[in-house]
Amino acid sequence: MAMPQRSALADQTISWLRAQITSGAWPVGSRIPTEPELVEQLSVSRNTVREAVRALANTGLLDIRQGSGTFVLATSELAGVMYRRFADANPRHVSELRVALETAAAALAAQRRTKGDIKALNAALQRREKAWKSGDTDRFVDADATLHLTLVAASHNDVITELYADLGDVVRRFLRADLTRGLRPEQYVDHARLVQAIRDGDAETAVAEATAHPFSWESNWPT
């Protein structure tokens, strides 16, 4: 039995919705505009919007919650697959994979970082520290994730960077879940030495710092 084909208009709508997600215009966790709003904004029918939203929900980018709206679940199809696959994984195992990727990236970043990378790392570190001091959990989670991704991107290894970015939505989920009681002083981990090691081109210290910095909240996880 042949599968029904999507209309060209539906494909265009899907492309537009995906662009809002991948560009960061609609961040992970945010609610997208309502169906009537999208109909008006895109000048398409409700059925076309509904078809496009359902298609992206099937790929893992969107999460349709009856009565609440539709929310961004991941930034790419692979991230959506990883989120569904590892959402119920042992958090410690996810952390171990994250540390392995970051350690490899830290060594490469110390060797390959550019002036632009150093500037981005300094800015991301300052943003993370300000976010912690603000006491805003969501703001800190986003700032922390940005710093780590900026560090990995400084490795200039596209495969590691993309894999790490796609794992990021799973990591954010665990971090947000653990910080439901707010930001507590004993959970803070200073990343200044890690950034300084990369800035100095000191691969050995960068690796040591990356290895020594598991998530501050993982001590509460079961083994």
CSV table of C-alpha atoms in Angstrom, one decimal:
chain,number,residue,atom,x,y,z
A,1,MET,CA,0.0,0.0,0.0
A,2,ALA,CA,1.5,3.3,-1.1
A,3,MET,CA,2.2,5.9,1.6
A,4,PRO,CA,0.3,9.2,1.1
A,5,GLN,CA,2.6,12.0,-0.2
A,6,ARG,CA,2.9,15.3,1.6
A,7,SER,CA,2.0,18.4,-0.3
A,8,ALA,CA,4.7,20.8,-1.4
A,9,LEU,CA,3.2,23.4,0.9
A,10,ALA,CA,3.4,21.0,3.9
A,11,ASP,CA,7.1,20.4,3.1
A,12,GLN,CA,7.7,24.2,3.0
A,13,THR,CA,6.0,24.6,6.3
A,14,ILE,CA,8.1,21.8,7.8
A,15,SER,CA,11.3,23.4,6.5
A,16,TRP,CA,10.2,26.8,8.0
A,17,LEU,CA,9.4,25.2,11.4
A,18,ARG,CA,12.6,23.2,11.4
A,19,ALA,CA,14.6,26.4,10.7
A,20,GLN,CA,13.0,28.2,13.7
A,21,ILE,CA,14.2,25.3,15.9
A,22,THR,CA,17.7,24.8,14.5
A,23,SER,CA,18.4,28.5,14.5
A,24,GLY,CA,17.6,28.8,18.2
A,25,ALA,CA,14.6,31.2,17.5
A,26,TRP,CA,12.6,28.5,19.4
A,27,PRO,CA,14.9,27.2,22.1
A,28,VAL,CA,14.6,23.7,23.5
A,29,GLY,CA,11.9,23.6,26.1
A,30,SER,CA,10.0,26.5,24.7
A,31,ARG,CA,6.4,26.4,23.5
A,32,ILE,CA,5.9,27.1,19.8
A,33,PRO,CA,3.2,29.4,18.5
A,34,THR,CA,-0.3,28.0,18.6
A,35,GLU,CA,-1.9,26.5,15.5
A,36,PRO,CA,-4.1,29.6,14.8
A,37,GLU,CA,-1.0,31.8,15.2
A,38,LEU,CA,1.0,29.7,12.7
A,39,VAL,CA,-1.9,29.6,10.3
A,40,GLU,CA,-2.0,33.4,10.3
A,41,GLN,CA,1.8,33.8,10.2
A,42,LEU,CA,2.4,31.4,7.4
A,43,SER,CA,-0.9,31.9,5.4
A,44,VAL,CA,-1.5,28.2,5.2
A,45,SER,CA,-4.4,26.0,6.2
A,46,ARG,CA,-4.8,24.4,9.7
A,47,ASN,CA,-4.4,21.0,8.1
A,48,THR,CA,-1.1,22.0,6.6
A,49,VAL,CA,0.2,23.3,10.0
A,50,ARG,CA,-1.1,20.2,11.8
A,51,GLU,CA,0.6,17.9,9.3
A,52,ALA,CA,3.9,19.8,9.6
A,53,VAL,CA,3.8,19.8,13.3
A,54,ARG,CA,3.0,16.1,13.5
A,55,ALA,CA,5.8,15.3,11.1
A,56,LEU,CA,8.4,17.1,13.3
A,57,ALA,CA,6.9,15.4,16.3
A,58,ASN,CA,7.5,12.0,14.7
A,59,THR,CA,11.2,12.9,14.1
A,60,GLY,CA,11.6,13.9,17.8
A,61,LEU,CA,12.0,17.7,17.3
A,62,LEU,CA,8.6,18.6,18.8
A,63,ASP,CA,6.5,17.3,21.7
A,64,ILE,CA,2.7,17.6,21.3
A,65,ARG,CA,1.1,17.9,24.8
A,66,GLN,CA,-2.6,17.8,24.8
A,67,GLY,CA,-4.1,20.7,26.6
A,68,SER,CA,-0.7,22.4,27.0
A,69,GLY,CA,0.6,23.1,23.5
A,70,THR,CA,3.6,21.9,21.4
A,71,PHE,CA,7.1,22.2,22.8
A,72,VAL,CA,10.6,22.1,21.3
A,73,LEU,CA,12.1,18.8,22.3
A,74,ALA,CA,15.4,18.8,20.4
A,75,THR,CA,17.5,20.9,18.0
A,76,SER,CA,18.0,18.2,15.3
A,77,GLU,CA,16.6,14.9,14.3
A,78,LEU,CA,19.6,13.0,15.7
A,79,ALA,CA,19.2,14.9,19.0
A,80,GLY,CA,15.6,13.9,19.0
A,81,VAL,CA,16.5,10.3,18.5
A,82,MET,CA,19.1,10.5,21.2
A,83,TYR,CA,16.7,12.1,23.6
A,84,ARG,CA,14.1,9.3,23.1
A,85,ARG,CA,16.8,6.6,23.3
A,86,PHE,CA,18.6,7.9,26.4
A,87,ALA,CA,15.9,9.8,28.3
A,88,ASP,CA,15.6,6.8,30.7
A,89,ALA,CA,19.3,5.9,30.8
A,90,ASN,CA,21.3,5.8,33.9
A,91,PRO,CA,22.4,9.5,34.4
A,92,ARG,CA,25.8,8.4,35.5
A,93,HIS,CA,26.4,6.6,32.2
A,94,VAL,CA,25.3,9.7,30.3
A,95,SER,CA,27.8,11.7,32.4
A,96,GLU,CA,30.6,9.3,31.7
A,97,LEU,CA,30.0,9.7,28.0
A,98,ARG,CA,29.9,13.4,28.3
A,99,VAL,CA,33.2,13.5,30.3
A,100,ALA,CA,34.8,11.3,27.7
A,101,LEU,CA,33.8,13.6,24.9
A,102,GLU,CA,34.8,16.7,26.8
A,103,THR,CA,38.2,15.3,27.8
A,104,ALA,CA,39.0,14.5,24.2
A,105,ALA,CA,37.8,18.0,23.1
A,106,ALA,CA,39.7,19.8,25.8
A,107,ALA,CA,43.0,18.3,24.7
A,108,LEU,CA,42.3,19.3,21.1
A,109,ALA,CA,41.0,22.7,22.1
A,110,ALA,CA,44.2,23.5,23.9
A,111,GLN,CA,46.1,22.8,20.7
A,112,ARG,CA,43.8,24.3,18.2
A,113,ARG,CA,42.0,27.2,19.9
A,114,THR,CA,41.9,30.4,18.0
A,115,LYS,CA,41.6,34.0,19.2
A,116,GLY,CA,37.9,33.8,18.4
A,117,ASP,CA,37.5,30.6,20.5
A,118,ILE,CA,39.3,32.2,23.5
A,119,LYS,CA,37.0,35.3,23.2
A,120,ALA,CA,33.9,33.0,23.1
A,121,LEU,CA,35.1,30.9,26.0
A,122,ASN,CA,35.7,34.0,28.1
A,123,ALA,CA,32.3,35.4,27.3
A,124,ALA,CA,30.6,32.0,28.0
A,125,LEU,CA,32.4,31.6,31.3
A,126,GLN,CA,31.3,35.1,32.5
A,127,ARG,CA,27.8,34.4,31.4
A,128,ARG,CA,27.8,31.1,33.4
A,129,GLU,CA,29.1,32.9,36.5
A,130,LYS,CA,26.5,35.6,36.2
A,131,ALA,CA,23.7,33.1,35.7
A,132,TRP,CA,24.7,31.2,38.9
A,133,LYS,CA,24.7,34.4,40.9
A,134,SER,CA,21.3,35.3,39.5
A,135,GLY,CA,19.8,32.2,41.1
A,136,ASP,CA,17.8,31.4,38.0
A,137,THR,CA,18.0,27.7,37.4
A,138,ASP,CA,17.0,27.7,33.7
A,139,ARG,CA,19.4,30.6,33.0
A,140,PHE,CA,22.2,28.7,34.6
A,141,VAL,CA,21.4,25.4,32.8
A,142,ASP,CA,21.5,27.2,29.5
A,143,ALA,CA,24.7,29.1,30.3
A,144,ASP,CA,26.5,26.0,31.6
A,145,ALA,CA,25.5,24.1,28.5
A,146,THR,CA,26.7,26.9,26.3
A,147,LEU,CA,30.1,27.0,28.0
A,148,HIS,CA,30.6,23.3,27.6
A,149,LEU,CA,29.6,23.4,23.9
A,150,THR,CA,31.8,26.4,23.3
A,151,LEU,CA,34.7,24.4,24.7
A,152,VAL,CA,34.0,21.4,22.6
A,153,ALA,CA,33.6,23.5,19.5
A,154,ALA,CA,37.1,24.9,20.1
A,155,SER,CA,38.4,21.4,19.4
A,156,HIS,CA,37.6,22.1,15.7
A,157,ASN,CA,36.5,18.4,15.4
A,158,ASP,CA,33.1,18.6,13.7
A,159,VAL,CA,32.2,15.0,14.6
A,160,ILE,CA,32.8,15.4,18.3
A,161,THR,CA,31.1,18.8,18.3
A,162,GLU,CA,28.0,17.5,16.5
A,163,LEU,CA,27.7,14.4,18.7
A,164,TYR,CA,28.2,16.5,21.9
A,165,ALA,CA,25.5,19.0,20.7
A,166,ASP,CA,23.0,16.2,20.0
A,167,LEU,CA,23.6,14.8,23.4
A,168,GLY,CA,23.1,18.2,25.0
A,169,ASP,CA,19.3,18.0,25.2
A,170,VAL,CA,19.6,14.8,27.3
A,171,VAL,CA,22.2,16.4,29.6
A,172,ARG,CA,20.0,19.5,30.1
A,173,ARG,CA,17.1,17.3,31.1
A,174,PHE,CA,19.1,15.6,33.8
A,175,LEU,CA,20.6,18.9,35.1
A,176,ARG,CA,17.2,20.6,35.3
A,177,ALA,CA,15.7,17.6,37.1
A,178,ASP,CA,18.4,17.7,39.7
A,179,LEU,CA,18.2,21.4,40.3
A,180,THR,CA,14.5,21.5,41.1
A,181,ARG,CA,15.4,22.7,44.6
A,182,GLY,CA,17.3,25.6,43.2
A,183,LEU,CA,21.0,26.5,42.9
A,184,ARG,CA,22.9,25.4,46.1
A,185,PRO,CA,26.4,26.5,46.9
A,186,GLU,CA,27.7,23.0,47.3
A,187,GLN,CA,26.8,22.2,43.7
A,188,TYR,CA,28.9,25.0,42.1
A,189,VAL,CA,31.9,23.9,40.1
A,190,ASP,CA,34.4,26.6,39.0
A,191,HIS,CA,35.4,26.1,35.4
A,192,ALA,CA,37.9,29.0,35.4
A,193,ARG,CA,41.0,26.8,35.5
A,194,LEU,CA,39.7,24.6,32.7
A,195,VAL,CA,39.2,27.7,30.5
A,196,GLN,CA,42.6,29.1,31.5
A,197,ALA,CA,44.3,25.8,30.5
A,198,ILE,CA,42.8,26.0,27.0
A,199,ARG,CA,43.7,29.7,26.8
A,200,ASP,CA,47.3,28.8,27.7
A,201,GLY,CA,47.5,25.9,25.3
A,202,ASP,CA,48.1,23.5,28.2
A,203,ALA,CA,46.6,20.3,27.0
A,204,GLU,CA,47.7,18.2,30.0
A,205,THR,CA,46.0,20.6,32.5
A,206,ALA,CA,42.9,20.9,30.3
A,207,VAL,CA,42.5,17.2,30.3
A,208,ALA,CA,43.0,17.0,34.0
A,209,GLU,CA,40.4,19.7,34.7
A,210,ALA,CA,37.9,18.2,32.3
A,211,THR,CA,38.2,14.8,33.9
A,212,ALA,CA,38.0,16.3,37.4
A,213,HIS,CA,34.8,18.2,36.6
A,214,PRO,CA,31.9,15.7,36.4
A,215,PHE,CA,28.5,17.3,36.9
A,216,SER,CA,28.4,18.8,40.4
A,217,TRP,CA,25.1,17.2,41.0
A,218,GLU,CA,26.0,13.6,40.0
A,219,SER,CA,27.1,12.7,43.6
A,220,ASN,CA,23.4,12.3,44.3
A,221,TRP,CA,22.9,9.7,41.5
A,222,PRO,CA,22.6,6.0,42.2
A,223,THR,CA,25.5,3.9,40.8
